[in-house]
Short mmCIF file of C-alpha atoms in Angstrom, two decimals:
data_model
loop_
_atom_site.label_atom_id
_atom_site.label_comp_id
_atom_site.label_asym_id
_atom_site.label_seq_id
_atom_site.Cartn_x
_atom_site.Cartn_y
_atom_site.Cartn_z
CA MET G 15 93.80 64.98 75.72
CA LYS G 16 91.61 66.52 78.43
CA GLY G 17 92.55 63.92 81.01
CA GLU G 18 96.29 64.34 80.46
CA SER G 19 96.17 68.12 80.86
CA GLY G 20 94.66 67.92 84.32
CA VAL G 21 92.25 70.72 83.35
CA ASP G 22 88.47 70.28 83.59
CA ILE G 23 87.86 72.02 80.30
CA GLU G 24 84.08 72.50 80.55
CA ASN G 25 84.34 73.88 84.08
CA TRP G 26 87.20 76.14 82.99
CA LYS G 27 85.30 77.53 79.99
CA ASN G 28 82.20 78.13 82.12
CA LYS G 29 84.26 80.35 84.44
CA LEU G 30 85.68 82.51 81.67
CA PRO G 31 84.08 85.80 80.58
CA GLU G 32 82.64 85.57 77.07
CA LYS G 33 85.37 87.83 75.68
CA GLU G 34 88.03 85.33 76.78
CA ARG G 35 85.97 82.17 76.35
CA GLU G 36 85.44 82.56 72.59
CA PRO G 37 89.14 82.68 71.60
CA VAL G 38 89.95 79.88 74.07
CA GLU G 39 87.29 77.72 72.38
CA VAL G 40 88.80 78.50 68.96
CA ILE G 41 92.22 77.38 70.18
CA LEU G 42 90.82 74.22 71.79
CA ASN G 43 88.90 73.33 68.61
CA ARG G 44 92.00 73.83 66.46
CA LEU G 45 93.97 71.65 68.87
CA GLU G 46 91.54 68.77 68.45
CA ASP G 47 91.92 69.04 64.67
CA SER G 48 95.71 69.30 64.82
CA GLU G 49 98.28 66.60 64.25
CA LEU G 50 99.73 67.08 67.73
CA THR G 51 99.87 64.00 69.91
CA ASN G 52 97.54 63.79 72.92
CA LYS G 53 100.49 64.56 75.18
CA GLU G 54 101.42 67.65 73.14
CA GLN G 55 97.80 68.82 73.12
CA ALA G 56 97.66 68.40 76.90
CA GLU G 57 100.81 70.52 77.26
CA VAL G 58 99.25 73.30 75.16
CA ILE G 59 96.02 73.16 77.20
CA SER G 60 97.97 73.34 80.48
CA ALA G 61 99.99 76.29 79.21
CA LEU G 62 96.87 78.09 77.96
CA HIS G 63 95.11 77.45 81.28
CA SER G 64 98.08 78.88 83.18
CA ILE G 65 97.86 82.22 81.35
CA ILE G 66 94.03 82.32 81.15
CA PRO G 67 92.81 80.68 84.39
CA GLU G 68 89.26 80.51 85.69
CA TYR G 69 88.06 84.01 86.66
CA PRO G 70 90.97 85.60 84.77
CA TYR G 71 90.19 89.22 85.65
CA TYR G 72 90.52 88.32 89.32
CA HIS G 73 93.80 86.42 88.90
CA TRP G 74 95.40 88.83 86.45
CA ARG G 75 95.41 91.54 89.10
CA HIS G 76 98.09 89.63 91.06
CA LEU G 77 96.34 90.42 94.32
CA HIS G 78 97.98 90.15 97.72
CA GLN G 79 97.78 86.55 98.96
CA ASP G 80 95.77 87.54 102.06
CA LEU G 81 93.04 88.83 99.74
CA HIS G 82 92.93 85.61 97.75
CA THR G 83 92.27 83.78 100.99
CA ALA G 84 89.61 86.23 102.24
CA CYS G 85 87.85 87.24 99.01
CA ASN G 86 88.06 84.36 96.55
CA ASP G 87 84.97 82.48 97.68
CA PHE G 88 82.79 85.61 97.79
CA TYR G 89 84.03 87.02 94.49
CA ASN G 90 84.43 83.93 92.33
CA GLU G 91 82.11 81.26 93.70
CA LYS G 92 79.24 83.19 95.31
CA LYS G 93 79.42 86.25 93.01
CA ASP G 94 78.83 88.35 96.14
CA TYR G 95 81.00 91.26 95.08
CA LEU G 96 80.01 93.56 97.91
CA SER G 97 80.98 90.98 100.53
CA ALA G 98 84.27 90.34 98.73
CA ALA G 99 85.12 94.03 98.93
CA ILE G 100 84.03 94.27 102.57
CA GLU G 101 86.31 91.34 103.41
CA ALA G 102 89.21 93.05 101.62
CA VAL G 103 88.80 96.19 103.73
CA LYS G 104 88.61 94.06 106.90
CA VAL G 105 91.86 92.34 105.95
CA PHE G 106 93.49 95.75 105.53
CA GLU G 107 92.17 97.02 108.86
CA ASN G 108 93.41 93.87 110.64
CA LYS G 109 96.84 94.22 109.02
CA VAL G 110 97.10 97.86 110.18
CA GLN G 111 96.05 96.89 113.71
CA LYS G 112 98.68 94.17 113.79
CA GLN G 113 101.42 96.40 112.36
CA THR G 114 100.67 99.28 114.76
CA GLY G 115 99.68 97.28 117.82
CA LEU G 116 96.47 99.35 118.02
CA HIS G 117 93.94 96.55 118.46
CA SER G 118 91.38 98.59 120.41
CA ILE G 119 90.60 101.15 117.69
CA ASP G 120 89.47 100.83 114.10
CA GLY G 121 88.24 102.78 111.11
CA ARG G 122 89.34 106.30 110.39
CA GLU G 123 90.84 106.79 113.85
CA LEU G 124 93.13 103.79 113.30
CA ILE G 125 94.17 105.00 109.85
CA GLU G 126 94.90 108.54 111.03
CA GLN G 127 97.09 107.28 113.86
CA ALA G 128 98.85 104.73 111.66
CA PHE G 129 99.76 106.83 108.61
CA GLY G 130 100.89 110.29 107.56
CA SER G 131 104.02 112.41 107.81
CA LYS G 132 103.20 113.96 111.19
CA ASN G 133 103.47 111.72 114.26
CA SER G 134 102.12 108.56 112.63
CA ILE G 135 103.01 105.21 114.12
CA LEU G 136 104.10 103.71 110.79
CA LEU G 137 106.49 105.11 108.20
CA LEU G 138 107.01 103.91 104.65
CA THR G 139 110.02 106.18 104.05
CA ASN G 140 112.60 108.07 106.10
CA ASN G 141 110.09 110.96 106.11
CA LYS G 142 112.83 113.57 105.71
CA THR G 143 112.32 115.12 102.28
CA LYS G 144 109.19 116.78 100.97
CA ALA G 145 108.74 113.90 98.49
CA GLU G 146 108.94 111.35 101.30
CA GLN G 147 106.46 113.32 103.40
CA ASN G 148 104.12 113.48 100.41
CA LEU G 149 104.33 109.69 100.09
CA GLU G 150 103.46 109.30 103.77
CA ASP G 151 100.51 111.68 103.49
CA GLY G 152 99.39 110.06 100.23
CA LEU G 153 99.30 106.63 101.86
CA GLU G 154 97.18 108.06 104.67
CA GLN G 155 94.81 109.72 102.21
CA LEU G 156 94.42 106.58 100.10
CA ALA G 157 93.68 104.53 103.19
CA CYS G 158 91.23 107.13 104.55
CA GLY G 159 89.58 107.43 101.15
CA THR G 160 89.10 103.68 100.97
CA TRP G 161 87.50 103.71 104.40
CA THR G 162 85.38 106.84 103.91
CA GLY G 163 84.41 106.12 100.32
CA PHE G 164 83.56 102.48 100.74
CA ARG G 165 83.53 100.83 104.15
CA ASN G 166 81.76 103.65 105.96
CA PRO G 167 78.86 103.96 103.45
CA VAL G 168 78.45 100.17 103.36
CA GLN G 169 77.99 100.11 107.13
CA HIS G 170 75.19 102.68 106.91
CA GLU G 171 73.39 101.72 103.70
CA LEU G 172 71.09 98.87 102.76
CA ARG G 173 72.86 96.24 100.67
CA ALA G 174 70.08 96.35 98.07
CA ASN G 175 70.79 100.05 97.49
CA LEU G 176 74.46 99.41 96.75
CA SER G 177 74.64 96.13 94.89
CA PRO G 178 74.69 95.51 91.95
CA SER G 179 73.51 98.81 90.45
CA ILE G 180 76.10 100.98 92.22
CA PHE G 181 78.65 98.35 93.15
CA ASN G 182 79.30 95.55 90.63
CA ASP G 183 82.03 92.98 89.94
CA LYS G 184 84.37 95.48 88.29
CA ASP G 185 83.95 97.95 91.16
CA ALA G 186 84.76 95.19 93.64
CA LEU G 187 87.86 94.19 91.70
CA ASP G 188 89.05 97.79 91.54
CA LEU G 189 88.58 98.23 95.28
CA ILE G 190 90.21 94.89 96.10
CA SER G 191 93.17 95.90 93.89
CA LEU G 192 93.53 99.19 95.76
CA VAL G 193 93.45 97.31 99.07
CA SER G 194 96.09 94.93 97.68
CA TYR G 195 98.34 97.92 96.99
CA LEU G 196 97.71 99.29 100.49
CA LEU G 197 98.49 95.92 102.09
CA ARG G 198 101.82 95.72 100.31
CA LYS G 199 102.67 99.24 101.43
CA VAL G 200 101.73 98.47 105.04
CA GLU G 201 104.06 95.47 104.94
CA GLN G 202 106.88 97.77 103.83
CA THR G 203 106.40 100.17 106.74
CA LYS G 204 108.34 100.27 109.95
CA LYS G 205 107.36 101.76 113.28
CA ARG G 206 108.41 105.34 113.85
CA SER G 207 111.08 105.48 116.52
CA LYS G 208 109.22 108.13 118.52
CA VAL G 209 105.68 109.47 118.26
CA VAL G 210 105.54 112.91 119.85
CA SER G 211 101.81 113.34 120.30
CA SER G 212 98.55 112.47 118.63
CA LYS G 213 97.68 114.33 115.43
#
């Protein structure tokens, strides 16, 4: 049964939070006692694994693919949640630099030049109506808030003072999810046809 499913069941269960592991174990135990053939049991295990994978909280967020590449090892394997979040913010910063062409600046200066309704380099909308301008300004504020509220303090604070008491796995996942949203929005932007002057 276990061989046919292609799932290393013990490894899988060890990487599930207790809340999810207990019902998975109940299902697996019932499967072993069922009259299903080994092939049918393997199909059920594969299906169950596909909806409850290892590290389910991480996968259920449907994070941007760039973040899976950059953060997975830190978050899931090393349990270094602070580094996972730092990597996520770096991915975002690099994406903004690439989209704007501003490779020589970073941080808040980069964000303020990239986003917003007034003379930004990137636009998510046509920036004509008040609602569209609010969306542009909101994107700028979310990006600035992510930088100011996370990346900036991390650069100036001892890791031991931040992790894990102030910044734990759930905090990291929330921040990585916010960065995932921001990355998708950046990918939807286009360059403004003319930037009049700096803000």
